[in-house]
Short mmCIF file of C-alpha atoms in Angstrom, two decimals:
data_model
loop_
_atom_site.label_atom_id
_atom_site.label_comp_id
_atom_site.label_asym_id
_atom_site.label_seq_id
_atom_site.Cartn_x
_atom_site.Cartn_y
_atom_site.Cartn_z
CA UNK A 1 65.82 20.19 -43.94
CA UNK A 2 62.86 22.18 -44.87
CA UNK A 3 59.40 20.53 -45.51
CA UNK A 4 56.09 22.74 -46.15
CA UNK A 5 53.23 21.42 -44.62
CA UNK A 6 49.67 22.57 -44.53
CA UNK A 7 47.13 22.43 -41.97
CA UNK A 8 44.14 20.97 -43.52
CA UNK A 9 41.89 21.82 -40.47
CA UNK A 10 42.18 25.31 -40.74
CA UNK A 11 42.22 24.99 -45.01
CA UNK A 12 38.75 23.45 -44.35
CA UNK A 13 37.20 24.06 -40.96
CA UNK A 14 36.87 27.58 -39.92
CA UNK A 15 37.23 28.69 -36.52
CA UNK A 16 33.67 29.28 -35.32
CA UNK A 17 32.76 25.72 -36.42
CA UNK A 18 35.77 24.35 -34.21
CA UNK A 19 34.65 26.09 -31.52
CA UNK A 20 31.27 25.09 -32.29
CA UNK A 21 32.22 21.20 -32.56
CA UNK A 22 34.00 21.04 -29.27
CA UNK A 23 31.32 22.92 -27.57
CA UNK A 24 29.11 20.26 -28.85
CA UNK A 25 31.87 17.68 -27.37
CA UNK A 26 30.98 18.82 -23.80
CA UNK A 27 27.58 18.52 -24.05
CA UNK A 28 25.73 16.45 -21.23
CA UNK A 29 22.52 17.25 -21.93
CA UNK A 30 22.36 14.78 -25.63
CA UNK A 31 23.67 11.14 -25.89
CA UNK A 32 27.09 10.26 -28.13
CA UNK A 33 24.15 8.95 -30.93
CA UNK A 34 22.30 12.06 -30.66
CA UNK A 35 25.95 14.43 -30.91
CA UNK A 36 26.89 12.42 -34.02
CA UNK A 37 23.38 13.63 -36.06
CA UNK A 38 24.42 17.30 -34.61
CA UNK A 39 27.61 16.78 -36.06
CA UNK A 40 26.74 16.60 -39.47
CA UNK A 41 24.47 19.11 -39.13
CA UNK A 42 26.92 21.80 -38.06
CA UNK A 43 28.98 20.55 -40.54
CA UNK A 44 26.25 20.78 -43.14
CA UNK A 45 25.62 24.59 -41.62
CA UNK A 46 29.41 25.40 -42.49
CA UNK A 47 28.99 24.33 -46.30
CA UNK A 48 31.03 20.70 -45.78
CA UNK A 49 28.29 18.37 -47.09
CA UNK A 50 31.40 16.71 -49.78
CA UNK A 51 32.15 14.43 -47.33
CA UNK A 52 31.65 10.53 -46.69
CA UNK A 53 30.08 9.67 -43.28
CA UNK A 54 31.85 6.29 -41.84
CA UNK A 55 30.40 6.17 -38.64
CA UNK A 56 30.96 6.12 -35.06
CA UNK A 57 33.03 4.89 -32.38
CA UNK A 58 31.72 4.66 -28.38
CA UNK A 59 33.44 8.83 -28.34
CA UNK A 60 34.11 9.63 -31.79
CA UNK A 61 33.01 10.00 -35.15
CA UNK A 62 34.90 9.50 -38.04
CA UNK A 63 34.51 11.09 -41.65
CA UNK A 64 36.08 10.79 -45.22
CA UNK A 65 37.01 14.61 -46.31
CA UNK A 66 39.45 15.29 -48.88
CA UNK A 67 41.15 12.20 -48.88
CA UNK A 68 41.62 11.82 -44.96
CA UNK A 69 40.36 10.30 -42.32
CA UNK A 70 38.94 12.68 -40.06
CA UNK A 71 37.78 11.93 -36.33
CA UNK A 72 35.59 14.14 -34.03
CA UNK A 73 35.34 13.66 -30.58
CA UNK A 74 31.84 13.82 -28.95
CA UNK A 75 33.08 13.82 -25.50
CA UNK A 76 35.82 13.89 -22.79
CA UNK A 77 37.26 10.28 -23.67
CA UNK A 78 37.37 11.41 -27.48
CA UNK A 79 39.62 13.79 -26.79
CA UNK A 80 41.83 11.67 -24.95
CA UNK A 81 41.06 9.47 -27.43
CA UNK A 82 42.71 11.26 -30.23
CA UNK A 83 45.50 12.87 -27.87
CA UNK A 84 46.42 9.20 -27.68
CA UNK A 85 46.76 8.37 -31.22
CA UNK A 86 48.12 10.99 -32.30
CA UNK A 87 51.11 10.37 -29.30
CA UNK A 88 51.53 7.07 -30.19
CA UNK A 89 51.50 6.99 -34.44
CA UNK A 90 54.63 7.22 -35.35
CA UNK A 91 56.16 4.89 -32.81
CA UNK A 92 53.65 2.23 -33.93
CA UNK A 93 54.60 2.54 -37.64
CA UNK A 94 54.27 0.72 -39.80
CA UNK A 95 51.61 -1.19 -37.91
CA UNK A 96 48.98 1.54 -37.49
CA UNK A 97 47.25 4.44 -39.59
CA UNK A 98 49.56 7.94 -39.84
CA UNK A 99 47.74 10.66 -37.94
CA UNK A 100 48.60 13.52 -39.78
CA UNK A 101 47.21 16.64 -37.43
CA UNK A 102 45.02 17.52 -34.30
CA UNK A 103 43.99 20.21 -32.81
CA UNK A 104 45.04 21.72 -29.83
CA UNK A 105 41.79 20.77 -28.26
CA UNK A 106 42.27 17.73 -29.15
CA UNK A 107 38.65 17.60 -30.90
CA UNK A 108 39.58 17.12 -34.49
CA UNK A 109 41.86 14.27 -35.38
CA UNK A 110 43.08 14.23 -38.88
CA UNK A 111 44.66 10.55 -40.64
CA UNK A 112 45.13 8.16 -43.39
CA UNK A 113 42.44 6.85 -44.69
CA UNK A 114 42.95 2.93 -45.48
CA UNK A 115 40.11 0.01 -46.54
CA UNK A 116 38.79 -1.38 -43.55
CA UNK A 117 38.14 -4.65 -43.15
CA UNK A 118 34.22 -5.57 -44.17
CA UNK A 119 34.14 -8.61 -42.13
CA UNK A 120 36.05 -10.92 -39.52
CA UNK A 121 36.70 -13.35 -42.12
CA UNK A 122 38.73 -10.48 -44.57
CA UNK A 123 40.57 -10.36 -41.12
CA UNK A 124 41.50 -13.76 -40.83
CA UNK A 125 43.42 -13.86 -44.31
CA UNK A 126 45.74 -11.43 -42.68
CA UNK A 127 45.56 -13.01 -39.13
CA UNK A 128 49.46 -14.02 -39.26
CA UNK A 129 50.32 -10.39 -40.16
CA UNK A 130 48.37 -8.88 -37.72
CA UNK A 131 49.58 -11.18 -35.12
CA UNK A 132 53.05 -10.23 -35.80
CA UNK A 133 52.32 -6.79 -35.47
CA UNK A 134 50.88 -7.15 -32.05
CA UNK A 135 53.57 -9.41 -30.96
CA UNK A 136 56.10 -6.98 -31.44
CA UNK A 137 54.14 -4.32 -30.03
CA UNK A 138 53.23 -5.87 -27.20
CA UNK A 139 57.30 -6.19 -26.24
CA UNK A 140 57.00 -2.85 -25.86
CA UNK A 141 53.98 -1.27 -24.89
CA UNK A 142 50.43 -2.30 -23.13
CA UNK A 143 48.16 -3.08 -25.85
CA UNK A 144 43.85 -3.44 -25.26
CA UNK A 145 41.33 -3.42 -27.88
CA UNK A 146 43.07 -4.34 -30.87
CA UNK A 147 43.53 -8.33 -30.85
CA UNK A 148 42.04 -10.82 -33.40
CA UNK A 149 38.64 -10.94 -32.42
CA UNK A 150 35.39 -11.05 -33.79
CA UNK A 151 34.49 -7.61 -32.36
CA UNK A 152 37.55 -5.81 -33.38
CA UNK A 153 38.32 -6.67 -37.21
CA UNK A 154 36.50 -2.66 -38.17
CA UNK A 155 39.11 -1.91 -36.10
CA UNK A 156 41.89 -2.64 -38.68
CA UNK A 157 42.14 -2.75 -42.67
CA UNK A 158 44.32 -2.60 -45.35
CA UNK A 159 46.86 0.70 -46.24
CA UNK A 160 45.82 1.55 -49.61
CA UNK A 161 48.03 -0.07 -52.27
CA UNK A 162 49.67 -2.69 -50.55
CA UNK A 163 48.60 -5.75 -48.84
CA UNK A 164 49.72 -5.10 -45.44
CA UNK A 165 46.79 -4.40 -42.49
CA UNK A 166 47.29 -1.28 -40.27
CA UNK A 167 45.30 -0.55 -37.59
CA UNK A 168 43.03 2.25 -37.27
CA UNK A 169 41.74 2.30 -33.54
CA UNK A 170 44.66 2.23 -30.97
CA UNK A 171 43.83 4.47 -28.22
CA UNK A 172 44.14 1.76 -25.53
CA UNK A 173 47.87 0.80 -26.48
CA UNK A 174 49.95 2.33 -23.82
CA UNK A 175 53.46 3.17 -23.96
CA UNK A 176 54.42 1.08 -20.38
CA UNK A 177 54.74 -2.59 -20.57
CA UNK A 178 52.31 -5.14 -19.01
CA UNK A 179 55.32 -6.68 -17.39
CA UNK A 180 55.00 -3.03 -14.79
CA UNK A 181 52.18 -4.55 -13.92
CA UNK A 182 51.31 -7.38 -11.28
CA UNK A 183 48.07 -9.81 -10.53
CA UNK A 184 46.20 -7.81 -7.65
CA UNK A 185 44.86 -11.23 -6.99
CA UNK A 186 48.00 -13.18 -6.09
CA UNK A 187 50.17 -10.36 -5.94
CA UNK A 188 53.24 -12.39 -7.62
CA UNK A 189 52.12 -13.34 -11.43
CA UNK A 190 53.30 -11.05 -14.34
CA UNK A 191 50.03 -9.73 -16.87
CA UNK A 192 50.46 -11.12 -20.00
CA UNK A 193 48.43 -10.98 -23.39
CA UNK A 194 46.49 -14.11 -24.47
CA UNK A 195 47.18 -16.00 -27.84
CA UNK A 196 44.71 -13.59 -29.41
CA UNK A 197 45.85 -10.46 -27.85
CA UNK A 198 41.92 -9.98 -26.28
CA UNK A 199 42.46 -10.49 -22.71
CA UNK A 200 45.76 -10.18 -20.36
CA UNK A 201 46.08 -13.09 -17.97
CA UNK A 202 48.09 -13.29 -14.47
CA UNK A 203 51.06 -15.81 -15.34
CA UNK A 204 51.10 -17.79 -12.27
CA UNK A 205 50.19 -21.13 -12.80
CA UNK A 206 48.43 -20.90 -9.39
CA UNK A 207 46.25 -18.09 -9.98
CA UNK A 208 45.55 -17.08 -14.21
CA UNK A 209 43.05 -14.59 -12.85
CA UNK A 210 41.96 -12.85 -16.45
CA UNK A 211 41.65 -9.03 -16.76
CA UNK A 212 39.70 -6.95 -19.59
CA UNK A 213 41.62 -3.99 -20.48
CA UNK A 214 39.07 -1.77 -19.24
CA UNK A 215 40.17 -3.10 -15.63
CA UNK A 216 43.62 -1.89 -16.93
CA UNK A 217 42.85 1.48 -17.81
CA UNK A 218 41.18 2.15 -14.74
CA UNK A 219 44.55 0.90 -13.15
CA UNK A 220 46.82 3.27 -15.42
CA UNK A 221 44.45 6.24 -14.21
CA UNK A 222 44.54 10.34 -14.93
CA UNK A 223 48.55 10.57 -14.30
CA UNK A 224 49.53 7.89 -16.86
CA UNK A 225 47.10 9.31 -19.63
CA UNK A 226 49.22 12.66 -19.28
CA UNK A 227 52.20 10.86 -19.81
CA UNK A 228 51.14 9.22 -22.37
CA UNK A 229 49.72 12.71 -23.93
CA UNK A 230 52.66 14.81 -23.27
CA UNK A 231 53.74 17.93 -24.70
CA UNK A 232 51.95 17.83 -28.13
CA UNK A 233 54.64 20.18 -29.03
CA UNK A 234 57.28 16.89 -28.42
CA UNK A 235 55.69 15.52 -31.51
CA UNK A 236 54.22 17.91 -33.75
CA UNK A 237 54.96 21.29 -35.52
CA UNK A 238 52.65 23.50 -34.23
CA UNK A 239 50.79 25.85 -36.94
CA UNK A 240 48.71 28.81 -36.11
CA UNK A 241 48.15 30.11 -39.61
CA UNK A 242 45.10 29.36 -41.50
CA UNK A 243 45.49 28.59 -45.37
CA UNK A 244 49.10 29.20 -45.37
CA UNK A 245 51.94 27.25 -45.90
CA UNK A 246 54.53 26.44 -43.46
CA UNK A 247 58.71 25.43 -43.42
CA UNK A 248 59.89 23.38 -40.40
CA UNK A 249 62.47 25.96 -39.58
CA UNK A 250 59.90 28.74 -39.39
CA UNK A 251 57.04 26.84 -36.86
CA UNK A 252 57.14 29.85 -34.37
CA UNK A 253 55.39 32.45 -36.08
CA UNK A 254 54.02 35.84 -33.79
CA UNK A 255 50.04 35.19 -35.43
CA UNK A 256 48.49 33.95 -31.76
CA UNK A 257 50.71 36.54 -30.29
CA UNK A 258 49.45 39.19 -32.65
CA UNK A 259 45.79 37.65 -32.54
CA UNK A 260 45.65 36.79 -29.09
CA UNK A 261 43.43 39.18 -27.65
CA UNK A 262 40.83 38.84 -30.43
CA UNK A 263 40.65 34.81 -30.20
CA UNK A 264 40.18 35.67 -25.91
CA UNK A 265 37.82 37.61 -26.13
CA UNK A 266 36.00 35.27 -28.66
CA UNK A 267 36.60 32.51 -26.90
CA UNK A 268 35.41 34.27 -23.22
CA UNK A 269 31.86 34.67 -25.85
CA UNK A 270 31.56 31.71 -26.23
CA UNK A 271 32.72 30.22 -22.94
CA UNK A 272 35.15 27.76 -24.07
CA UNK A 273 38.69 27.05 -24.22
CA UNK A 274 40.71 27.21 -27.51
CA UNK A 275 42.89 28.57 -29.52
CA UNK A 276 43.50 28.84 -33.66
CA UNK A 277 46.23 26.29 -33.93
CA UNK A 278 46.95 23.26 -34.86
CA UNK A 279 49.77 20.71 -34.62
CA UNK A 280 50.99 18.98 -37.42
CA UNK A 281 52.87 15.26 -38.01
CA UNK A 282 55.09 15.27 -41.05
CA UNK A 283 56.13 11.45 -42.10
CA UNK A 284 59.08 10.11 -44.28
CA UNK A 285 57.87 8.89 -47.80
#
């Protein structure tokens, strides 16, 4: 089967400004607020002022650029951040956004734009939908941060031209099962999700200790979050030329190998990690 794809982050970001953006990403010296007005800026100093600013996340900022989502990390837990979703898209279909292409720095995330909820109460029309969605998700996988709450409806909206909601923010759905996981207060009740998918709860009648998934991600730690990562390579075509189309059967091209002492030595200059490619998600229409 061939399919051409296109990497739209090197079509529209050139390499200095990626470099640029993820050097910004491990600054210490600025707040995440103070990183997102920097942001635009650089982008603004590359000639990408077409764009439509939708604001930020606690390590991320997301713009609207040719059609696509596109999400920036401003620090260390962006990148994992976007690592994350891009991992766990396609086995989350058709519940979530499609993430279409990172970079291997995981800075840049690229996605489907959808409508996003305005309010809690557009979420509530489509409360039995959503509901269903993270029922059957949460059969399989460790879900945080995405339940029916007032807090969380910008965190889900509408795929454009249907009427079915898709999530948009799923970084803390894991790819274990809260049944690996047991009540470090009793030590014998099973964590399960609440009605509203907000909280997981120890299922012992005697105990019911309650645990925010922040608690659980500190449990999961460094080792699980590579797992979950994994070989970007597992999931994605990897691209490494810029403005050029590529066939599935012809991923493995010699550019980096060619170009690999020039991007070193450019990188080394700037004293930061990364390399010209991308990897790319293709879906089924």
């Amino acid at each position: 089967m061939e399919k051409i794809l296109r990497s739209l982050i090197q079509e529209i970001i050139p390499f200095d400004l990626r470099v640029e953006l993820d050097l910004l990403s491990r600054r210490r010296d600025i707040h995440n607020k103070e990183k997102h007005q920097e942001l635009i800026l650089l982008l603004r100093k590359y000639g990408i002022d077409d764009i439509v600013q939708l604001g930020p996340g606690t390590n991320r900022y997301a713009i609207k650029l040719k059609g696509y989502v596109i999400k920036f990390a401003t620090d260390a837990d962006g990148k994992i951040d976007n690592a994350k979703e891009f991992a766990m898209a396609k086995l989350l279909q058709p519940g979530a956004i499609r993430v279409h292409e990172i970079s291997s720095n995981y800075t840049i995330l690229v996605c489907e734009y959808i409508q996003v909820f305005g309010s809690y109460l557009e979420m509530k029309q489509y409360e039995d939908k959503i509901r269903k969605i993270l029922k059957n998700w949460s059969s399989v996988f460790l879900i945080g941060d995405v339940g029916i709450t007032e807090k969380n409806y910008s965190n889900w909206g509408i795929r454009i031209g249907t009427e079915e909601p898709v999530c948009l923010d799923f970084a803390y759905v894991y790819r274990v099962s809260s049944k690996l996981f047991t009540c470090d207060k009793c030590g014998i009740g099973i964590l399960t999700p609440n009605d509203d998918f907000t909280q997981l709860y120890c299922n012992n009648p005697h105990c019911g200790k309650k645990y925010d998934f922040s608690d659980i991600r500190l449990k999961i730690g460094n080792d699980l979050h590579d797992h979950e990562i994994g070989e970007l390579t597992d999931r994605g075509y990897l691209l490494t030329h810029s403005h050029t189309d590529m066939v599935l059967d012809e991923m493995r091209s010699s550019y980096l190998k060619r170009n690999k002492k020039k991007v070193i030595e450019k990188v080394e200059e700037e004293k930061v990690e990364d390399e010209p490619d991308t990897f790319v998600m293709p879906y089924l229409l």
